[in-house]
Short mmCIF file of C-alpha atoms and ligand atoms in Angstrom, two decimals:
data_model
loop_
_atom_site.label_atom_id
_atom_site.label_comp_id
_atom_site.label_asym_id
_atom_site.label_seq_id
_atom_site.Cartn_x
_atom_site.Cartn_y
_atom_site.Cartn_z
CA MET A 88 -27.76 15.90 -0.88
CA SER A 89 -29.48 16.80 -4.16
CA ASP A 90 -32.10 15.44 -6.55
CA ASP A 91 -30.54 17.09 -9.60
CA TYR A 92 -27.93 14.38 -10.07
CA ASP A 93 -27.88 10.57 -10.43
CA TYR A 94 -26.00 10.18 -7.13
CA ASP A 95 -24.94 12.16 -4.09
CA VAL A 96 -21.34 11.00 -4.47
CA LEU A 97 -19.40 9.18 -7.19
CA VAL A 98 -16.27 7.45 -5.91
CA VAL A 99 -13.82 6.82 -8.74
CA GLY A 100 -11.50 3.93 -7.88
CA CYS A 101 -12.45 1.20 -5.42
CA GLY A 102 -9.18 0.26 -3.75
CA VAL A 103 -8.31 1.08 -0.14
CA PHE A 104 -9.33 4.76 -0.11
CA GLY A 105 -12.34 4.28 -2.38
CA LEU A 106 -13.96 1.29 -0.69
CA SER A 107 -13.47 2.74 2.76
CA THR A 108 -15.15 5.94 1.52
CA CYS A 109 -18.05 4.07 -0.14
CA LEU A 110 -18.71 2.22 3.11
CA GLU A 111 -18.58 5.32 5.29
CA LEU A 112 -20.73 7.50 3.02
CA SER A 113 -23.33 4.77 2.49
CA LYS A 114 -23.56 4.24 6.26
CA GLN A 115 -24.28 7.96 6.56
CA GLY A 116 -27.20 7.55 4.12
CA HIS A 117 -25.63 9.11 1.03
CA LYS A 118 -26.54 7.67 -2.36
CA VAL A 119 -23.12 6.46 -3.48
CA LEU A 120 -21.81 4.88 -6.66
CA GLY A 121 -18.34 3.33 -6.71
CA LEU A 122 -16.70 3.05 -10.13
CA ASP A 123 -13.76 0.81 -10.94
CA ALA A 124 -12.12 -0.68 -14.01
CA TYR A 125 -12.13 -4.12 -12.31
CA PRO A 126 -14.29 -5.91 -9.74
CA VAL A 127 -12.97 -5.88 -6.16
CA PRO A 128 -10.14 -6.68 -5.57
CA SER A 129 -9.09 -4.81 -8.68
CA GLU A 130 -6.12 -6.01 -10.73
CA LEU A 131 -4.90 -2.41 -10.54
CA SER A 132 -5.14 -1.94 -6.79
CA ALA A 133 -1.87 -1.76 -4.89
CA ALA A 134 -3.67 -3.76 -2.21
CA LYS A 135 -4.60 -6.74 -4.41
CA ASP A 136 -2.16 -8.89 -2.56
CA TYR A 137 -2.11 -11.71 -0.07
CA ASN A 138 -0.98 -9.51 2.76
CA LYS A 139 0.34 -6.20 4.08
CA ILE A 140 2.04 -5.01 7.23
CA ILE A 141 -0.18 -3.42 9.86
CA ARG A 142 2.24 -1.49 12.03
CA VAL A 143 2.02 1.48 14.35
CA GLU A 144 5.70 2.48 14.21
CA TYR A 145 5.87 5.92 12.60
CA PRO A 146 8.44 8.65 13.21
CA ASP A 147 5.77 11.35 13.52
CA GLU A 148 2.97 11.68 16.02
CA LEU A 149 0.06 12.17 13.64
CA SER A 150 0.79 9.03 11.57
CA ALA A 151 1.38 6.99 14.72
CA LYS A 152 -1.95 8.14 16.22
CA LEU A 153 -3.80 7.34 12.99
CA ALA A 154 -2.11 3.93 12.79
CA VAL A 155 -3.08 3.12 16.39
CA GLU A 156 -6.67 4.16 15.66
CA ALA A 157 -6.71 1.82 12.64
CA LEU A 158 -5.05 -1.00 14.58
CA ARG A 159 -7.80 -0.89 17.21
CA CYS A 160 -10.33 -1.51 14.40
CA TRP A 161 -8.28 -4.41 13.00
CA GLU A 162 -8.15 -5.90 16.49
CA ASN A 163 -11.72 -5.28 17.63
CA ASP A 164 -14.14 -4.52 14.80
CA GLU A 165 -16.09 -7.56 13.59
CA LEU A 166 -15.67 -6.46 9.97
CA TYR A 167 -11.86 -6.31 10.10
CA LYS A 168 -10.90 -8.87 12.74
CA PRO A 169 -11.04 -11.91 10.41
CA TYR A 170 -8.41 -10.31 8.17
CA PHE A 171 -5.92 -9.41 10.91
CA VAL A 172 -3.30 -11.85 12.14
CA LYS A 173 -1.01 -10.89 14.99
CA SER A 174 2.03 -12.33 13.24
CA GLY A 175 4.81 -10.22 14.73
CA ARG A 176 7.56 -8.54 12.74
CA LEU A 177 11.33 -8.55 12.91
CA THR A 178 12.71 -5.28 11.55
CA LEU A 179 16.38 -5.28 10.65
CA THR A 180 18.11 -1.91 10.69
CA PRO A 181 21.69 -1.09 9.71
CA GLY A 182 24.35 -1.51 12.41
CA ASP A 183 25.06 2.23 12.13
CA SER A 184 22.58 3.78 14.55
CA THR A 185 22.95 7.19 12.87
CA SER A 186 21.57 5.90 9.53
CA ILE A 187 18.26 7.38 8.42
CA ARG A 188 16.56 4.01 8.71
CA SER A 189 17.82 3.51 12.26
CA GLN A 190 16.63 6.98 13.18
CA TYR A 191 13.23 6.16 11.67
CA GLU A 192 12.87 3.08 13.88
CA ASN A 193 14.20 4.73 17.04
CA LYS A 194 12.06 7.83 16.68
CA SER A 195 9.01 5.60 16.07
CA LEU A 196 9.54 3.80 19.36
CA GLU A 197 10.02 7.10 21.19
CA ILE A 198 6.73 8.37 19.80
CA LEU A 199 4.80 5.26 20.79
CA ALA A 200 6.24 5.53 24.30
CA LYS A 201 5.16 9.18 24.42
CA LEU A 202 1.65 8.22 23.28
CA GLY A 203 1.53 5.50 25.93
CA VAL A 204 1.08 2.75 23.32
CA THR A 205 2.45 -0.53 24.56
CA GLN A 206 3.59 -3.12 22.09
CA SER A 207 5.99 -5.92 22.79
CA PHE A 208 9.29 -4.52 21.47
CA GLU A 209 12.51 -6.46 21.92
CA LYS A 210 15.90 -5.32 20.67
CA LEU A 211 17.85 -8.19 19.12
CA THR A 212 21.44 -7.61 18.04
CA THR A 213 23.04 -11.02 17.40
CA PRO A 214 22.12 -14.04 15.25
CA LYS A 215 21.79 -16.15 18.42
CA GLN A 216 19.32 -13.74 20.01
CA VAL A 217 17.19 -13.91 16.87
CA ALA A 218 17.45 -17.71 16.74
CA ASP A 219 16.52 -18.01 20.42
CA THR A 220 13.58 -15.60 20.14
CA ILE A 221 12.09 -16.65 16.79
CA SER A 222 12.32 -20.40 16.23
CA HIS A 223 11.48 -20.05 12.50
CA PHE A 224 14.65 -17.98 12.05
CA LYS A 225 16.79 -20.48 13.98
CA LYS A 226 19.16 -21.11 11.08
CA ASN A 227 19.59 -17.43 10.19
CA ASN A 228 22.82 -16.16 8.63
CA LEU A 229 22.56 -12.63 9.94
CA PRO A 230 25.90 -10.85 10.41
CA ALA A 231 27.67 -11.09 13.76
CA LYS A 232 26.27 -7.72 14.88
CA PHE A 233 23.31 -5.69 13.71
CA ASN A 234 20.31 -3.81 15.08
CA SER A 235 16.84 -5.25 14.95
CA THR A 236 13.54 -4.82 16.73
CA TYR A 237 11.12 -7.68 17.20
CA ASN A 238 7.55 -6.54 17.70
CA ALA A 239 5.46 -9.58 18.54
CA ASP A 240 2.29 -7.43 18.37
CA CYS A 241 2.74 -6.29 14.76
CA GLY A 242 0.04 -7.51 12.41
CA THR A 243 -0.41 -8.99 8.99
CA GLY A 244 -3.49 -7.78 7.11
CA LEU A 245 -5.02 -10.17 4.58
CA SER A 246 -5.42 -7.42 2.07
CA ALA A 247 -7.34 -8.71 -0.95
CA ASP A 248 -9.81 -10.53 1.32
CA ALA A 249 -10.25 -7.43 3.49
CA LEU A 250 -11.05 -5.34 0.40
CA LYS A 251 -13.72 -7.86 -0.60
CA ALA A 252 -15.24 -7.77 2.89
CA VAL A 253 -15.44 -3.96 2.87
CA TYR A 254 -16.98 -4.04 -0.62
CA GLU A 255 -19.63 -6.51 0.55
CA ARG A 256 -20.39 -4.46 3.65
CA ALA A 257 -20.64 -1.28 1.60
CA THR A 258 -23.08 -3.03 -0.77
CA THR A 259 -25.18 -4.11 2.20
CA SER A 260 -25.10 -0.53 3.45
CA GLY A 261 -26.61 0.64 0.17
CA ALA A 262 -23.57 1.66 -1.91
CA GLN A 263 -23.84 0.73 -5.58
CA PHE A 264 -20.92 -0.28 -7.79
CA VAL A 265 -20.16 -0.51 -11.49
CA PHE A 266 -17.07 -2.31 -12.84
CA GLY A 267 -15.44 -2.88 -16.21
CA ASP A 268 -15.72 -0.43 -19.11
CA ASP A 269 -18.79 1.11 -17.46
CA GLY A 270 -16.70 1.77 -14.36
CA ARG A 271 -13.39 2.81 -15.91
CA ALA A 272 -13.29 6.62 -15.73
CA VAL A 273 -11.72 8.35 -18.70
CA SER A 274 -12.46 11.96 -17.83
CA ILE A 275 -13.84 13.95 -14.93
CA LYS A 276 -15.20 17.42 -14.51
CA SER A 277 -17.45 19.07 -11.94
CA ASN A 278 -20.39 16.76 -11.15
CA GLU A 279 -19.66 14.43 -14.05
CA VAL A 280 -17.63 11.30 -14.77
CA ARG A 281 -17.33 9.90 -18.28
CA VAL A 282 -16.41 6.21 -18.46
CA LYS A 283 -14.77 4.08 -21.16
CA SER A 284 -18.06 2.70 -22.50
CA GLY A 285 -19.15 6.29 -23.19
CA LYS A 286 -21.67 6.54 -20.35
CA ILE A 287 -21.78 9.62 -18.16
CA PHE A 288 -22.58 9.51 -14.44
CA THR A 289 -23.45 12.64 -12.49
CA ALA A 290 -23.28 13.47 -8.80
CA LYS A 291 -23.29 16.39 -6.42
CA LYS A 292 -19.73 15.47 -5.40
CA ILE A 293 -17.03 13.35 -6.94
CA VAL A 294 -14.22 11.69 -4.99
CA VAL A 295 -11.25 10.51 -7.04
CA THR A 296 -9.44 7.63 -5.36
CA ALA A 297 -7.74 5.95 -8.31
CA GLY A 298 -4.41 5.34 -6.55
CA ALA A 299 -1.39 5.58 -8.83
CA SER A 300 -3.73 6.20 -11.80
CA THR A 301 -5.30 9.32 -10.32
CA GLY A 302 -3.09 11.68 -12.37
CA LEU A 303 -4.34 10.06 -15.57
CA ILE A 304 -7.91 11.21 -15.03
CA ILE A 305 -7.52 14.57 -13.28
CA PRO A 306 -4.63 17.07 -13.43
CA LEU A 307 -2.52 16.59 -10.31
CA ASP A 308 0.18 19.24 -10.81
CA ASN A 309 3.00 17.03 -9.56
CA GLN A 310 1.18 16.29 -6.28
CA THR A 311 2.35 12.69 -6.45
CA LYS A 312 5.27 10.82 -7.92
CA VAL A 313 4.35 7.39 -9.24
CA PHE A 314 6.71 4.43 -9.17
CA GLY A 315 6.50 0.65 -9.27
CA THR A 316 7.92 -1.91 -6.87
CA PHE A 317 8.51 -5.56 -7.66
CA VAL A 318 6.64 -8.22 -5.75
CA THR A 319 7.25 -11.94 -6.09
CA HIS A 320 6.36 -15.20 -4.33
CA ILE A 321 7.70 -18.64 -3.53
CA LYS A 322 5.53 -21.71 -3.06
CA LEU A 323 6.29 -23.92 -0.07
CA THR A 324 6.02 -27.70 0.15
CA ASP A 325 3.48 -29.03 2.65
CA ALA A 326 6.27 -29.77 5.12
CA GLU A 327 7.75 -26.28 4.73
CA TYR A 328 4.32 -24.74 5.18
CA GLU A 329 3.80 -26.59 8.46
CA LYS A 330 7.19 -25.41 9.67
CA TYR A 331 6.86 -21.76 8.66
CA LYS A 332 3.12 -21.09 8.82
CA ASP A 333 3.34 -19.05 12.04
CA MET A 334 6.55 -17.17 11.36
CA PRO A 335 6.64 -13.39 11.75
CA ILE A 336 7.08 -10.85 8.96
CA PHE A 337 10.70 -10.01 8.24
CA PHE A 338 11.38 -6.45 7.09
CA SER A 339 14.62 -4.81 6.02
CA ALA A 340 14.64 -1.59 3.99
CA GLU A 341 18.02 -2.73 2.70
CA TYR A 342 17.38 -6.38 1.71
CA GLY A 343 13.62 -6.67 1.24
CA TYR A 344 10.75 -8.18 3.21
CA PHE A 345 8.60 -11.27 3.32
CA PHE A 346 5.46 -12.52 5.02
CA PRO A 347 4.23 -15.70 6.66
CA PRO A 348 2.88 -18.12 4.03
CA ASP A 349 -0.71 -17.79 2.86
CA LYS A 350 -2.94 -20.40 4.51
CA VAL A 351 -4.63 -21.51 1.30
CA ASP A 352 -1.97 -21.26 -1.42
CA HIS A 353 1.05 -21.83 0.85
CA VAL A 354 2.99 -19.06 -0.89
CA ILE A 355 5.22 -16.49 0.73
CA LYS A 356 4.92 -12.96 -0.63
CA ILE A 357 8.27 -11.20 -1.00
CA GLY A 358 8.74 -7.46 -1.50
CA VAL A 359 11.80 -6.12 -3.23
CA THR A 360 13.63 -3.05 -1.91
CA THR A 361 16.80 -3.42 -4.01
CA CYS A 362 15.43 -1.82 -7.18
CA ASP A 363 12.24 -0.21 -8.43
CA ALA A 364 10.68 0.88 -11.69
CA TRP A 365 9.06 3.69 -13.60
CA ALA A 366 7.21 4.19 -16.84
CA GLU A 367 5.95 7.31 -18.56
CA ILE A 368 3.28 8.36 -21.02
CA ASP A 369 2.44 11.52 -22.93
CA HIS A 370 1.00 13.85 -20.31
CA PRO A 371 -2.80 13.79 -20.57
CA PHE A 372 -3.11 17.40 -19.37
CA GLU A 373 0.13 19.12 -20.49
CA ALA A 374 0.83 18.97 -24.20
CA GLY A 375 4.47 18.15 -24.97
CA ASN A 376 5.24 16.88 -21.45
CA LYS A 377 5.61 13.35 -20.13
CA LEU A 378 3.97 11.93 -16.99
CA ARG A 379 5.20 9.08 -14.78
CA ALA A 380 2.33 6.61 -14.82
CA PRO A 381 1.61 3.05 -13.78
CA ARG A 382 2.17 0.26 -16.28
CA TYR A 383 0.22 -2.61 -14.80
CA THR A 384 1.33 -6.24 -15.10
CA VAL A 385 -2.24 -7.21 -16.05
CA ASP A 386 -1.75 -5.20 -19.28
CA HIS A 387 1.94 -6.21 -19.69
CA PRO A 388 2.06 -9.79 -18.44
CA ASN A 389 5.71 -10.34 -19.42
CA GLU A 390 6.87 -7.50 -17.16
CA THR A 391 7.36 -9.60 -14.06
CA PHE A 392 10.66 -9.49 -12.20
CA PRO A 393 13.89 -7.84 -13.37
CA LEU A 394 16.38 -10.34 -14.74
CA GLY A 395 19.54 -10.30 -12.63
CA HIS A 396 17.73 -9.40 -9.40
CA GLU A 397 16.69 -12.98 -8.56
CA LYS A 398 19.90 -13.10 -6.54
CA ASP A 399 18.57 -10.36 -4.24
CA ILE A 400 15.76 -12.69 -3.19
CA LYS A 401 18.24 -15.47 -2.52
CA VAL A 402 20.36 -13.11 -0.41
CA LEU A 403 17.29 -12.00 1.56
CA LEU A 404 15.99 -15.51 2.24
CA ASN A 405 19.45 -16.89 2.89
CA LEU A 406 19.93 -14.24 5.55
CA VAL A 407 16.90 -15.32 7.56
CA VAL A 408 15.38 -18.61 6.35
CA PRO A 409 18.19 -20.23 4.29
CA GLU A 410 16.21 -23.42 3.78
CA LEU A 411 13.79 -21.50 1.52
CA ALA A 412 16.39 -19.64 -0.54
CA ASP A 413 16.42 -21.93 -3.59
CA HIS A 414 12.73 -21.79 -4.46
CA GLU A 415 11.67 -20.68 -7.92
CA LEU A 416 10.00 -17.24 -8.06
CA VAL A 417 6.33 -17.37 -9.05
CA ASP A 418 3.56 -14.87 -9.77
CA SER A 419 5.87 -11.83 -9.95
CA LYS A 420 4.43 -8.42 -10.71
CA VAL A 421 4.95 -4.69 -10.53
CA CYS A 422 2.88 -2.95 -7.89
CA TRP A 423 2.33 0.84 -8.18
CA ILE A 424 2.67 3.51 -5.53
CA ALA A 425 1.79 7.22 -5.50
CA ASP A 426 4.29 8.96 -3.25
CA SER A 427 3.37 12.37 -1.88
CA CYS A 428 6.18 14.82 -1.23
CA ASP A 429 6.02 14.34 2.55
CA SER A 430 4.45 10.85 2.90
CA TYR A 431 1.18 12.43 4.10
CA PHE A 432 -1.94 11.79 2.05
CA LEU A 433 -3.55 14.27 -0.28
CA ILE A 434 -7.23 14.73 0.64
CA ASP A 435 -8.47 18.00 -0.77
CA GLU A 436 -10.56 19.67 -3.45
CA CYS A 437 -9.03 19.50 -6.91
CA PRO A 438 -8.46 23.18 -7.73
CA TYR A 439 -9.51 22.65 -11.35
CA TYR A 440 -13.07 21.45 -10.80
CA LYS A 441 -15.70 22.41 -8.28
CA ASP A 442 -16.99 19.59 -6.05
CA VAL A 443 -14.24 17.18 -7.06
CA ILE A 444 -12.21 15.86 -4.14
CA VAL A 445 -8.99 13.96 -4.64
CA ALA A 446 -7.75 11.40 -2.10
CA THR A 447 -4.43 9.78 -2.91
CA GLY A 448 -0.70 10.02 -2.10
CA ASP A 449 -0.61 6.66 -0.36
CA SER A 450 3.21 6.69 -0.22
CA SER A 451 3.20 2.88 0.08
CA HIS A 452 1.81 2.75 3.60
CA ALA A 453 -1.96 3.20 3.37
CA PHE A 454 -3.43 -0.30 3.42
CA LYS A 455 -3.48 -0.34 7.23
CA PHE A 456 -5.88 2.63 7.15
CA LEU A 457 -8.63 0.69 5.30
CA PRO A 458 -10.88 0.74 8.41
CA THR A 459 -10.53 4.48 9.03
CA ILE A 460 -9.47 6.47 5.95
CA GLY A 461 -13.04 6.60 4.62
CA LYS A 462 -14.12 8.44 7.77
CA TYR A 463 -11.67 11.25 7.00
CA ILE A 464 -12.45 11.35 3.27
CA SER A 465 -16.16 11.53 4.04
CA GLN A 466 -15.47 14.36 6.50
CA LYS A 467 -13.88 16.21 3.60
CA VAL A 468 -16.95 15.46 1.45
CA ASN A 469 -19.23 16.74 4.23
CA GLY A 470 -17.08 19.84 4.84
CA ALA A 471 -16.20 18.58 8.32
CA LEU A 472 -12.55 17.54 8.14
CA PRO A 473 -10.77 19.03 11.20
CA ALA A 474 -8.56 22.01 10.37
CA ASP A 475 -5.27 20.34 11.34
CA LEU A 476 -5.94 17.36 9.08
CA SER A 477 -7.13 19.63 6.26
CA GLU A 478 -3.84 21.47 6.54
CA THR A 479 -1.72 18.29 6.59
CA TRP A 480 -3.53 16.66 3.67
CA LYS A 481 -4.01 19.81 1.55
CA TRP A 482 -3.07 20.29 -2.10
CA ARG A 483 0.62 21.36 -1.88
CA SER A 484 2.01 24.28 -3.84
CA ASN A 485 5.26 23.36 -5.63
CA PRO A 486 5.84 20.08 -3.82
CA SER A 487 9.45 19.06 -3.50
CA PHE A 488 10.00 15.31 -3.19
CA ASP A 489 12.31 12.94 -1.29
CA ASN A 490 11.65 14.51 2.10
CA GLY A 491 8.82 12.25 3.15
CA ALA A 492 9.58 9.97 6.09
CA ASN A 493 8.84 6.89 3.98
CA THR A 494 10.82 8.14 1.01
CA LYS A 495 13.87 9.12 3.05
CA SER A 496 13.95 5.79 4.84
CA ARG A 497 14.27 3.84 1.58
CA PHE A 498 17.75 2.67 0.64
CA PRO A 499 19.41 4.01 -2.54
CA ARG A 500 18.59 1.63 -5.40
CA PRO A 501 18.47 1.50 -9.19
CA HIS A 502 15.28 2.87 -10.78
CA TYR A 503 14.52 1.01 -14.00
CA ASN A 504 12.59 2.22 -17.00
CA LEU A 505 10.28 -0.76 -17.48
CA GLU A 506 10.59 -0.46 -21.24
CA GLU A 507 14.34 -0.93 -21.12
CA ILE A 508 14.89 -3.95 -18.89
CA LYS A 509 14.63 -7.71 -19.30
CA PHE A 510 12.42 -9.88 -17.12
CA ILE A 511 12.51 -13.42 -15.81
CA LYS A 512 9.85 -15.84 -16.97
CA SER A 513 7.72 -16.06 -13.84
CA LYS A 514 5.10 -18.78 -13.58
CA LEU A 515 1.65 -17.92 -12.33
C1 FAD B 41 4.39 -3.69 -2.96
C2 FAD B 41 3.56 -2.90 -2.03
C3 FAD B 41 3.60 -3.19 -0.67
C4 FAD B 41 2.83 -2.47 0.23
N1 FAD B 41 2.87 -2.80 1.54
C5 FAD B 41 2.08 -2.16 2.43
C6 FAD B 41 2.09 -2.55 3.78
O1 FAD B 41 2.80 -3.49 4.17
N2 FAD B 41 1.27 -1.88 4.64
C7 FAD B 41 0.46 -0.86 4.23
O2 FAD B 41 -0.25 -0.30 5.05
N3 FAD B 41 0.43 -0.46 2.92
C8 FAD B 41 1.21 -1.10 2.03
N4 FAD B 41 1.20 -0.75 0.71
C9 FAD B 41 0.41 0.40 0.29
C10 FAD B 41 -1.05 0.14 -0.02
O3 FAD B 41 -1.23 -0.99 -0.82
C11 FAD B 41 -1.55 1.38 -0.74
O4 FAD B 41 -1.21 2.49 0.06
C12 FAD B 41 -3.04 1.39 -0.96
O5 FAD B 41 -3.42 0.28 -1.73
C13 FAD B 41 -3.42 2.68 -1.69
O6 FAD B 41 -4.78 2.77 -1.75
P1 FAD B 41 -5.50 3.62 -2.91
O7 FAD B 41 -6.94 3.47 -2.69
O8 FAD B 41 -4.89 4.96 -2.96
O9 FAD B 41 -5.05 2.91 -4.27
P2 FAD B 41 -5.35 1.44 -4.77
O10 FAD B 41 -5.56 0.50 -3.65
O11 FAD B 41 -4.27 1.12 -5.76
O12 FAD B 41 -6.73 1.58 -5.52
C14 FAD B 41 -6.90 2.35 -6.68
C15 FAD B 41 -8.14 1.85 -7.38
O13 FAD B 41 -8.43 2.73 -8.48
C16 FAD B 41 -8.89 1.94 -9.56
N5 FAD B 41 -8.70 2.69 -10.81
C17 FAD B 41 -7.55 3.03 -11.40
N6 FAD B 41 -7.81 3.72 -12.53
C18 FAD B 41 -9.16 3.83 -12.62
C19 FAD B 41 -10.04 4.44 -13.58
N7 FAD B 41 -9.58 5.08 -14.65
N8 FAD B 41 -11.37 4.35 -13.35
C20 FAD B 41 -11.86 3.68 -12.27
N9 FAD B 41 -11.06 3.08 -11.36
C21 FAD B 41 -9.74 3.17 -11.53
C22 FAD B 41 -8.04 0.68 -9.48
O14 FAD B 41 -8.61 -0.38 -10.21
C23 FAD B 41 -7.97 0.46 -7.98
O15 FAD B 41 -9.02 -0.38 -7.54
C24 FAD B 41 1.98 -1.43 -0.22
C25 FAD B 41 1.95 -1.12 -1.59
C26 FAD B 41 2.72 -1.85 -2.47
C27 FAD B 41 2.66 -1.50 -3.93
#
């Protein structure tokens, strides 16, 4: 691109969006430097986790098409295949078919049918049907009648390991990386990133992909709303692991969700949907205002799992796998999300600085796009993002929240100020 700068492109934040971008741009021959506060997988990345859901069910055509495109990479690309397990997923929806969540699921299936995407969907509406279809959930205590969809083709992505693989591939492709205080951006302006150690890096273009922390280093004008969700784990005995190792994901927007156990550590990751969290700081760009910002467990190790909500995990497990309901919770943490107003990403120039592109707004569903999102971000860098995508992912004027498909489909729940609640003592 240009000899006047240290790099063609600086990518600030090496999580899902950032690593995918580093890989794509380096493959295209750009001189790329990825900066991050931590080595991959970063302690701050929302994807530093055992696993994530790789689904194609979306209630809008664009997201479904993008998810199918990504799924094909998870299934077929040598880089991603080792980190994709076709685990299946049972999705429980409320008995009331007019509920927003039920509409979300039904619309998603309609869209896949319209796109001609075949996955193995089965409607299960009684505890016996679930027990007969999924042997691991044989002893379930689901209510007499409910709605659920079993998709045997849904995937589990081994997220932290996949991030490492993309990082290694990007390095092989020529991307360079700097981590720690030399990689932690503190301020950004056109063509220049200043990091915590005081160093300054320059580039023709800068891409800011710092996830929920993006608004701390560039002004975002309310483009995203940051909140934290609680994640916890249980550790299985060897016998339990053998019994449950091939179970599908269970997902309920009402009760929570859990994954098959990890093959090495034999732990089940459990996501909480019954409460969430927020924290705020003095606004870095608006004197006198506050900004919702992440408050990472790595910096606040006692902020683990909200006291009083352990029972929600028992209820969830007791509903589906009662035998596992009495396990102690381990390795609990708060995981941070940057919601956009409509659940679509934000991939656009930052209006405050020339040649600075911001890519964020993950809205808690972006891990699955690890194989493909870098292609679109690099199109933006190269001035080649198709017009329809540019329009969908543009910087919004006066965004109004709670209308995004993901946001609307969440159940009402308490939102805790992290500074005001008590936490369980969770072992590592
Ligand atoms: C509990 C939970 C469950 C989820 N489940 C799913 C799922 O099942 N399926 C799915 O598809 N998606 C899921 N997601 C969403 C997915 O994890 C995120 O959408 C994705 O990680 C967002 O990618 P990102 O690159 O925007 O941010 P991140 O992955 O969070 O990466 C941001 C990076 O920026 C770095 N950074 C931050 N500040 C700085 C700084 N000042 N300087 C330099 N670097 C910095 C961080 O260290 C980090 O590496 C889930 C998210 C959560 C929290």
